[in-house]
Amino acid sequence: MFIQTESTPNPATLKFLPGQTVLDMGTADFPTPESGAPSPLARRIFDVKGTTAVFLGNDFVTVTKDEGAEWDHIKPAILGAIMEHFQSGAPVMEGEGQAAGGHATHDGPDSAIVDQIKELLDSRVRPAVAQDGGDITFHGFERGIVYLHMQGACAGCPSSTLTLKMGIENLLRHYIPEVVEVRPVAA
């Protein structure tokens, strides 16, 4: 098994490509070791000292390290943990429907606008963000403000504010006049 790695715009996050499907559908975000309990893969990665977050996508694993850890020291152990997991035949997720990573539901008078927002996110934003090892999902819409949840490499990325304001906000405002601002939400 050969696992490729790619840097992300977030220097604390590295993207691992195992060359096979990680999750069939959706994504799974584990911002803490405790949150990784439903995933045997995430648990193995969290066992590597210095690992602070794990994000699972369709064909990639994004790992975030703490400030004191150096990639040169922990990257081999993370590669080993990923390889051991896939060679063991254990599932990536335990239990039913653990991988979600979808948009929040929204009912009410703005549902048509929210459907447009979700469509633009799915067609134009999420594929590009996945290339960088993250995901951005719809969280809410209130009084012209779109609230988005940033995951994986996007969470804590130095360029995430620029991406939100200059990229996503401009895109949504261009296509949907009711949108006046885009803001991130905490996990």
PDB file of C-alpha atoms in Angstrom:
ATOM      1  CA  MET A   1       0.000   0.000   0.000  1.00  0.00           C
ATOM      2  CA  PHE A   2       1.357   3.411  -0.993  1.00  0.00           C
ATOM      3  CA  ILE A   3      -0.032   6.456   0.799  1.00  0.00           C
ATOM      4  CA  GLN A   4       0.589   9.858  -0.747  1.00  0.00           C
ATOM      5  CA  THR A   5       0.631  13.062   1.263  1.00  0.00           C
ATOM      6  CA  GLU A   6      -0.219  16.594   0.222  1.00  0.00           C
ATOM      7  CA  SER A   7       0.272  19.851   2.036  1.00  0.00           C
ATOM      8  CA  THR A   8      -2.775  22.029   2.675  1.00  0.00           C
ATOM      9  CA  PRO A   9      -3.142  25.803   3.045  1.00  0.00           C
ATOM     10  CA  ASN A  10      -3.154  25.147   6.800  1.00  0.00           C
ATOM     11  CA  PRO A  11       0.454  24.459   7.887  1.00  0.00           C
ATOM     12  CA  ALA A  12      -0.785  22.480  10.917  1.00  0.00           C
ATOM     13  CA  THR A  13      -2.733  20.084   8.667  1.00  0.00           C
ATOM     14  CA  LEU A  14      -1.562  17.417   6.232  1.00  0.00           C
ATOM     15  CA  LYS A  15      -3.688  15.455   3.742  1.00  0.00           C
ATOM     16  CA  PHE A  16      -3.099  11.691   3.418  1.00  0.00           C
ATOM     17  CA  LEU A  17      -4.294   9.846   0.285  1.00  0.00           C
ATOM     18  CA  PRO A  18      -4.384   6.065   0.854  1.00  0.00           C
ATOM     19  CA  GLY A  19      -5.298   5.294  -2.762  1.00  0.00           C
ATOM     20  CA  GLN A  20      -8.641   3.759  -1.835  1.00  0.00           C
ATOM     21  CA  THR A  21     -12.042   4.787  -0.559  1.00  0.00           C
ATOM     22  CA  VAL A  22     -12.035   6.045   3.021  1.00  0.00           C
ATOM     23  CA  LEU A  23     -15.761   6.872   3.330  1.00  0.00           C
ATOM     24  CA  ASP A  24     -18.384   5.789   0.803  1.00  0.00           C
ATOM     25  CA  MET A  25     -20.612   8.763   1.590  1.00  0.00           C
ATOM     26  CA  GLY A  26     -20.251  12.032   3.446  1.00  0.00           C
ATOM     27  CA  THR A  27     -17.428  13.104   5.700  1.00  0.00           C
ATOM     28  CA  ALA A  28     -16.524  12.630   9.346  1.00  0.00           C
ATOM     29  CA  ASP A  29     -14.963  15.365  11.455  1.00  0.00           C
ATOM     30  CA  PHE A  30     -13.186  14.512  14.701  1.00  0.00           C
ATOM     31  CA  PRO A  31     -11.900  17.767  16.253  1.00  0.00           C
ATOM     32  CA  THR A  32     -10.832  16.009  19.479  1.00  0.00           C
ATOM     33  CA  PRO A  33      -9.557  12.540  20.404  1.00  0.00           C
ATOM     34  CA  GLU A  34     -12.799  11.887  22.344  1.00  0.00           C
ATOM     35  CA  SER A  35     -14.905  12.641  19.270  1.00  0.00           C
ATOM     36  CA  GLY A  36     -12.964   9.994  17.310  1.00  0.00           C
ATOM     37  CA  ALA A  37     -14.413   7.121  19.345  1.00  0.00           C
ATOM     38  CA  PRO A  38     -16.797   5.924  16.552  1.00  0.00           C
ATOM     39  CA  SER A  39     -13.898   5.466  14.122  1.00  0.00           C
ATOM     40  CA  PRO A  40     -11.236   2.780  14.562  1.00  0.00           C
ATOM     41  CA  LEU A  41      -9.147   4.638  11.963  1.00  0.00           C
ATOM     42  CA  ALA A  42      -9.387   7.960  13.809  1.00  0.00           C
ATOM     43  CA  ARG A  43      -8.558   6.237  17.112  1.00  0.00           C
ATOM     44  CA  ARG A  44      -5.353   4.780  15.606  1.00  0.00           C
ATOM     45  CA  ILE A  45      -4.332   8.189  14.290  1.00  0.00           C
ATOM     46  CA  PHE A  46      -5.096   9.906  17.596  1.00  0.00           C
ATOM     47  CA  ASP A  47      -2.752   7.391  19.273  1.00  0.00           C
ATOM     48  CA  VAL A  48       0.089   9.229  17.520  1.00  0.00           C
ATOM     49  CA  LYS A  49       1.410  11.819  19.989  1.00  0.00           C
ATOM     50  CA  GLY A  50       0.923  15.348  18.656  1.00  0.00           C
ATOM     51  CA  THR A  51      -2.263  14.633  16.679  1.00  0.00           C
ATOM     52  CA  THR A  52      -5.116  17.015  17.573  1.00  0.00           C
ATOM     53  CA  ALA A  53      -7.796  16.489  14.878  1.00  0.00           C
ATOM     54  CA  VAL A  54      -8.763  13.970  12.179  1.00  0.00           C
ATOM     55  CA  PHE A  55     -11.084  14.551   9.218  1.00  0.00           C
ATOM     56  CA  LEU A  56     -12.209  11.749   6.895  1.00  0.00           C
ATOM     57  CA  GLY A  57     -13.324  12.381   3.324  1.00  0.00           C
ATOM     58  CA  ASN A  58     -14.231  10.127   0.419  1.00  0.00           C
ATOM     59  CA  ASP A  59     -10.650   9.296  -0.546  1.00  0.00           C
ATOM     60  CA  PHE A  60      -8.510  11.152   1.962  1.00  0.00           C
ATOM     61  CA  VAL A  61      -7.651  11.575   5.630  1.00  0.00           C
ATOM     62  CA  THR A  62      -6.703  15.006   6.947  1.00  0.00           C
ATOM     63  CA  VAL A  63      -4.670  15.178  10.157  1.00  0.00           C
ATOM     64  CA  THR A  64      -3.995  18.277  12.253  1.00  0.00           C
ATOM     65  CA  LYS A  65      -1.048  18.433  14.633  1.00  0.00           C
ATOM     66  CA  ASP A  66      -0.404  20.557  17.706  1.00  0.00           C
ATOM     67  CA  GLU A  67       2.094  23.438  17.667  1.00  0.00           C
ATOM     68  CA  GLY A  68       4.827  21.467  19.428  1.00  0.00           C
ATOM     69  CA  ALA A  69       4.821  18.548  16.985  1.00  0.00           C
ATOM     70  CA  GLU A  70       6.962  18.463  13.846  1.00  0.00           C
ATOM     71  CA  TRP A  71       5.682  16.760  10.693  1.00  0.00           C
ATOM     72  CA  ASP A  72       9.086  15.134  10.171  1.00  0.00           C
ATOM     73  CA  HIS A  73       8.626  13.299  13.482  1.00  0.00           C
ATOM     74  CA  ILE A  74       4.928  12.348  13.446  1.00  0.00           C
ATOM     75  CA  LYS A  75       4.234  11.832   9.719  1.00  0.00           C
ATOM     76  CA  PRO A  76       5.847   8.327   9.614  1.00  0.00           C
ATOM     77  CA  ALA A  77       3.772   7.212  12.613  1.00  0.00           C
ATOM     78  CA  ILE A  78       0.568   8.549  11.025  1.00  0.00           C
ATOM     79  CA  LEU A  79       1.391   6.798   7.741  1.00  0.00           C
ATOM     80  CA  GLY A  80       1.926   3.599   9.732  1.00  0.00           C
ATOM     81  CA  ALA A  81      -1.377   3.992  11.580  1.00  0.00           C
ATOM     82  CA  ILE A  82      -3.312   4.498   8.336  1.00  0.00           C
ATOM     83  CA  MET A  83      -1.574   1.553   6.647  1.00  0.00           C
ATOM     84  CA  GLU A  84      -2.152  -0.742   9.641  1.00  0.00           C
ATOM     85  CA  HIS A  85      -5.818   0.193   9.726  1.00  0.00           C
ATOM     86  CA  PHE A  86      -6.503  -0.601   6.069  1.00  0.00           C
ATOM     87  CA  GLN A  87      -4.480  -3.806   6.197  1.00  0.00           C
ATOM     88  CA  SER A  88      -6.408  -4.960   9.295  1.00  0.00           C
ATOM     89  CA  GLY A  89      -9.726  -5.000   7.439  1.00  0.00           C
ATOM     90  CA  ALA A  90     -11.415  -3.107  10.290  1.00  0.00           C
ATOM     91  CA  PRO A  91     -14.216  -0.703   9.340  1.00  0.00           C
ATOM     92  CA  VAL A  92     -13.452   3.008   9.105  1.00  0.00           C
ATOM     93  CA  MET A  93     -16.613   3.783  11.110  1.00  0.00           C
ATOM     94  CA  GLU A  94     -18.447   1.679  13.693  1.00  0.00           C
ATOM     95  CA  GLY A  95     -22.188   1.873  14.216  1.00  0.00           C
ATOM     96  CA  GLU A  96     -24.837   3.139  11.852  1.00  0.00           C
ATOM     97  CA  GLY A  97     -24.744   6.348   9.878  1.00  0.00           C
ATOM     98  CA  GLN A  98     -21.803   7.869  11.724  1.00  0.00           C
ATOM     99  CA  ALA A  99     -20.448   9.659   8.667  1.00  0.00           C
ATOM    100  CA  ALA A 100     -22.626  12.635   7.904  1.00  0.00           C
ATOM    101  CA  GLY A 101     -20.867  15.784   6.858  1.00  0.00           C
ATOM    102  CA  GLY A 102     -23.980  17.171   5.244  1.00  0.00           C
ATOM    103  CA  HIS A 103     -25.721  20.458   5.469  1.00  0.00           C
ATOM    104  CA  ALA A 104     -28.003  21.413   8.335  1.00  0.00           C
ATOM    105  CA  THR A 105     -31.711  21.316   7.511  1.00  0.00           C
ATOM    106  CA  HIS A 106     -33.620  24.550   7.199  1.00  0.00           C
ATOM    107  CA  ASP A 107     -37.391  24.938   7.071  1.00  0.00           C
ATOM    108  CA  GLY A 108     -39.321  28.150   6.842  1.00  0.00           C
ATOM    109  CA  PRO A 109     -39.860  31.119   4.600  1.00  0.00           C
ATOM    110  CA  ASP A 110     -36.256  31.192   3.336  1.00  0.00           C
ATOM    111  CA  SER A 111     -36.141  27.553   2.255  1.00  0.00           C
ATOM    112  CA  ALA A 112     -35.868  28.425  -1.469  1.00  0.00           C
ATOM    113  CA  ILE A 113     -32.891  30.699  -0.765  1.00  0.00           C
ATOM    114  CA  VAL A 114     -31.284  28.030   1.443  1.00  0.00           C
ATOM    115  CA  ASP A 115     -31.707  25.449  -1.338  1.00  0.00           C
ATOM    116  CA  GLN A 116     -29.826  27.808  -3.700  1.00  0.00           C
ATOM    117  CA  ILE A 117     -27.080  28.332  -1.107  1.00  0.00           C
ATOM    118  CA  LYS A 118     -26.656  24.570  -0.617  1.00  0.00           C
ATOM    119  CA  GLU A 119     -26.593  23.965  -4.383  1.00  0.00           C
ATOM    120  CA  LEU A 120     -23.835  26.558  -4.878  1.00  0.00           C
ATOM    121  CA  LEU A 121     -21.849  25.139  -1.959  1.00  0.00           C
ATOM    122  CA  ASP A 122     -22.153  21.592  -3.334  1.00  0.00           C
ATOM    123  CA  SER A 123     -21.354  22.465  -6.949  1.00  0.00           C
ATOM    124  CA  ARG A 124     -18.720  25.193  -6.607  1.00  0.00           C
ATOM    125  CA  VAL A 125     -17.259  25.338  -3.102  1.00  0.00           C
ATOM    126  CA  ARG A 126     -17.085  21.880  -1.541  1.00  0.00           C
ATOM    127  CA  PRO A 127     -15.193  20.165  -4.404  1.00  0.00           C
ATOM    128  CA  ALA A 128     -12.487  22.854  -4.298  1.00  0.00           C
ATOM    129  CA  VAL A 129     -12.251  22.763  -0.510  1.00  0.00           C
ATOM    130  CA  ALA A 130     -11.999  18.944  -0.549  1.00  0.00           C
ATOM    131  CA  GLN A 131      -8.902  19.320  -2.745  1.00  0.00           C
ATOM    132  CA  ASP A 132      -7.330  21.163   0.194  1.00  0.00           C
ATOM    133  CA  GLY A 133      -8.351  18.451   2.679  1.00  0.00           C
ATOM    134  CA  GLY A 134     -11.417  20.056   4.223  1.00  0.00           C
ATOM    135  CA  ASP A 135     -15.114  20.669   3.915  1.00  0.00           C
ATOM    136  CA  ILE A 136     -17.528  23.554   4.372  1.00  0.00           C
ATOM    137  CA  THR A 137     -21.174  22.856   5.163  1.00  0.00           C
ATOM    138  CA  PHE A 138     -24.268  24.990   5.570  1.00  0.00           C
ATOM    139  CA  HIS A 139     -25.193  25.665   9.189  1.00  0.00           C
ATOM    140  CA  GLY A 140     -27.865  28.356   9.007  1.00  0.00           C
ATOM    141  CA  PHE A 141     -29.324  31.422   7.303  1.00  0.00           C
ATOM    142  CA  GLU A 142     -30.764  34.357   9.210  1.00  0.00           C
ATOM    143  CA  ARG A 143     -31.436  37.935   8.106  1.00  0.00           C
ATOM    144  CA  GLY A 144     -29.179  37.694   5.075  1.00  0.00           C
ATOM    145  CA  ILE A 145     -26.294  36.097   6.970  1.00  0.00           C
ATOM    146  CA  VAL A 146     -25.115  32.628   5.931  1.00  0.00           C
ATOM    147  CA  TYR A 147     -23.471  30.579   8.685  1.00  0.00           C
ATOM    148  CA  LEU A 148     -21.010  27.917   7.518  1.00  0.00           C
ATOM    149  CA  HIS A 149     -19.224  25.149   9.410  1.00  0.00           C
ATOM    150  CA  MET A 150     -15.564  24.684   8.454  1.00  0.00           C
ATOM    151  CA  GLN A 151     -14.016  21.223   8.900  1.00  0.00           C
ATOM    152  CA  GLY A 152     -10.740  19.420   8.334  1.00  0.00           C
ATOM    153  CA  ALA A 153      -7.944  21.583   6.940  1.00  0.00           C
ATOM    154  CA  CYS A 154     -10.350  24.555   6.831  1.00  0.00           C
ATOM    155  CA  ALA A 155     -10.803  24.641  10.593  1.00  0.00           C
ATOM    156  CA  GLY A 156      -8.163  26.961  11.986  1.00  0.00           C
ATOM    157  CA  CYS A 157      -6.560  27.629   8.613  1.00  0.00           C
ATOM    158  CA  PRO A 158      -4.912  31.060   8.380  1.00  0.00           C
ATOM    159  CA  SER A 159      -6.493  31.654   4.961  1.00  0.00           C
ATOM    160  CA  SER A 160     -10.001  30.493   5.951  1.00  0.00           C
ATOM    161  CA  THR A 161     -11.251  34.023   6.667  1.00  0.00           C
ATOM    162  CA  LEU A 162     -10.048  35.161   3.253  1.00  0.00           C
ATOM    163  CA  THR A 163     -11.691  32.118   1.632  1.00  0.00           C
ATOM    164  CA  LEU A 164     -14.974  32.870   3.400  1.00  0.00           C
ATOM    165  CA  LYS A 165     -15.055  36.608   2.716  1.00  0.00           C
ATOM    166  CA  MET A 166     -13.414  36.974  -0.687  1.00  0.00           C
ATOM    167  CA  GLY A 167     -14.420  33.645  -2.158  1.00  0.00           C
ATOM    168  CA  ILE A 168     -17.611  32.157  -0.779  1.00  0.00           C
ATOM    169  CA  GLU A 169     -19.287  35.400   0.294  1.00  0.00           C
ATOM    170  CA  ASN A 170     -18.674  37.024  -3.095  1.00  0.00           C
ATOM    171  CA  LEU A 171     -19.927  33.917  -4.920  1.00  0.00           C
ATOM    172  CA  LEU A 172     -23.138  33.679  -2.877  1.00  0.00           C
ATOM    173  CA  ARG A 173     -23.821  37.426  -3.047  1.00  0.00           C
ATOM    174  CA  HIS A 174     -23.361  37.356  -6.830  1.00  0.00           C
ATOM    175  CA  TYR A 175     -25.930  34.608  -7.389  1.00  0.00           C
ATOM    176  CA  ILE A 176     -28.265  35.233  -4.440  1.00  0.00           C
ATOM    177  CA  PRO A 177     -29.037  38.911  -3.749  1.00  0.00           C
ATOM    178  CA  GLU A 178     -30.606  38.075  -0.364  1.00  0.00           C
ATOM    179  CA  VAL A 179     -27.183  37.060   0.981  1.00  0.00           C
ATOM    180  CA  VAL A 180     -25.384  39.984   2.635  1.00  0.00           C
ATOM    181  CA  GLU A 181     -22.644  38.242   4.644  1.00  0.00           C
ATOM    182  CA  VAL A 182     -21.020  34.862   5.360  1.00  0.00           C
ATOM    183  CA  ARG A 183     -19.780  33.905   8.842  1.00  0.00           C
ATOM    184  CA  PRO A 184     -18.119  30.797  10.263  1.00  0.00           C
ATOM    185  CA  VAL A 185     -19.607  28.904  13.202  1.00  0.00           C
ATOM    186  CA  ALA A 186     -17.726  26.969  15.874  1.00  0.00           C
ATOM    187  CA  ALA A 187     -18.009  23.215  15.872  1.00  0.00           C
TER     188      ALA A 187
END
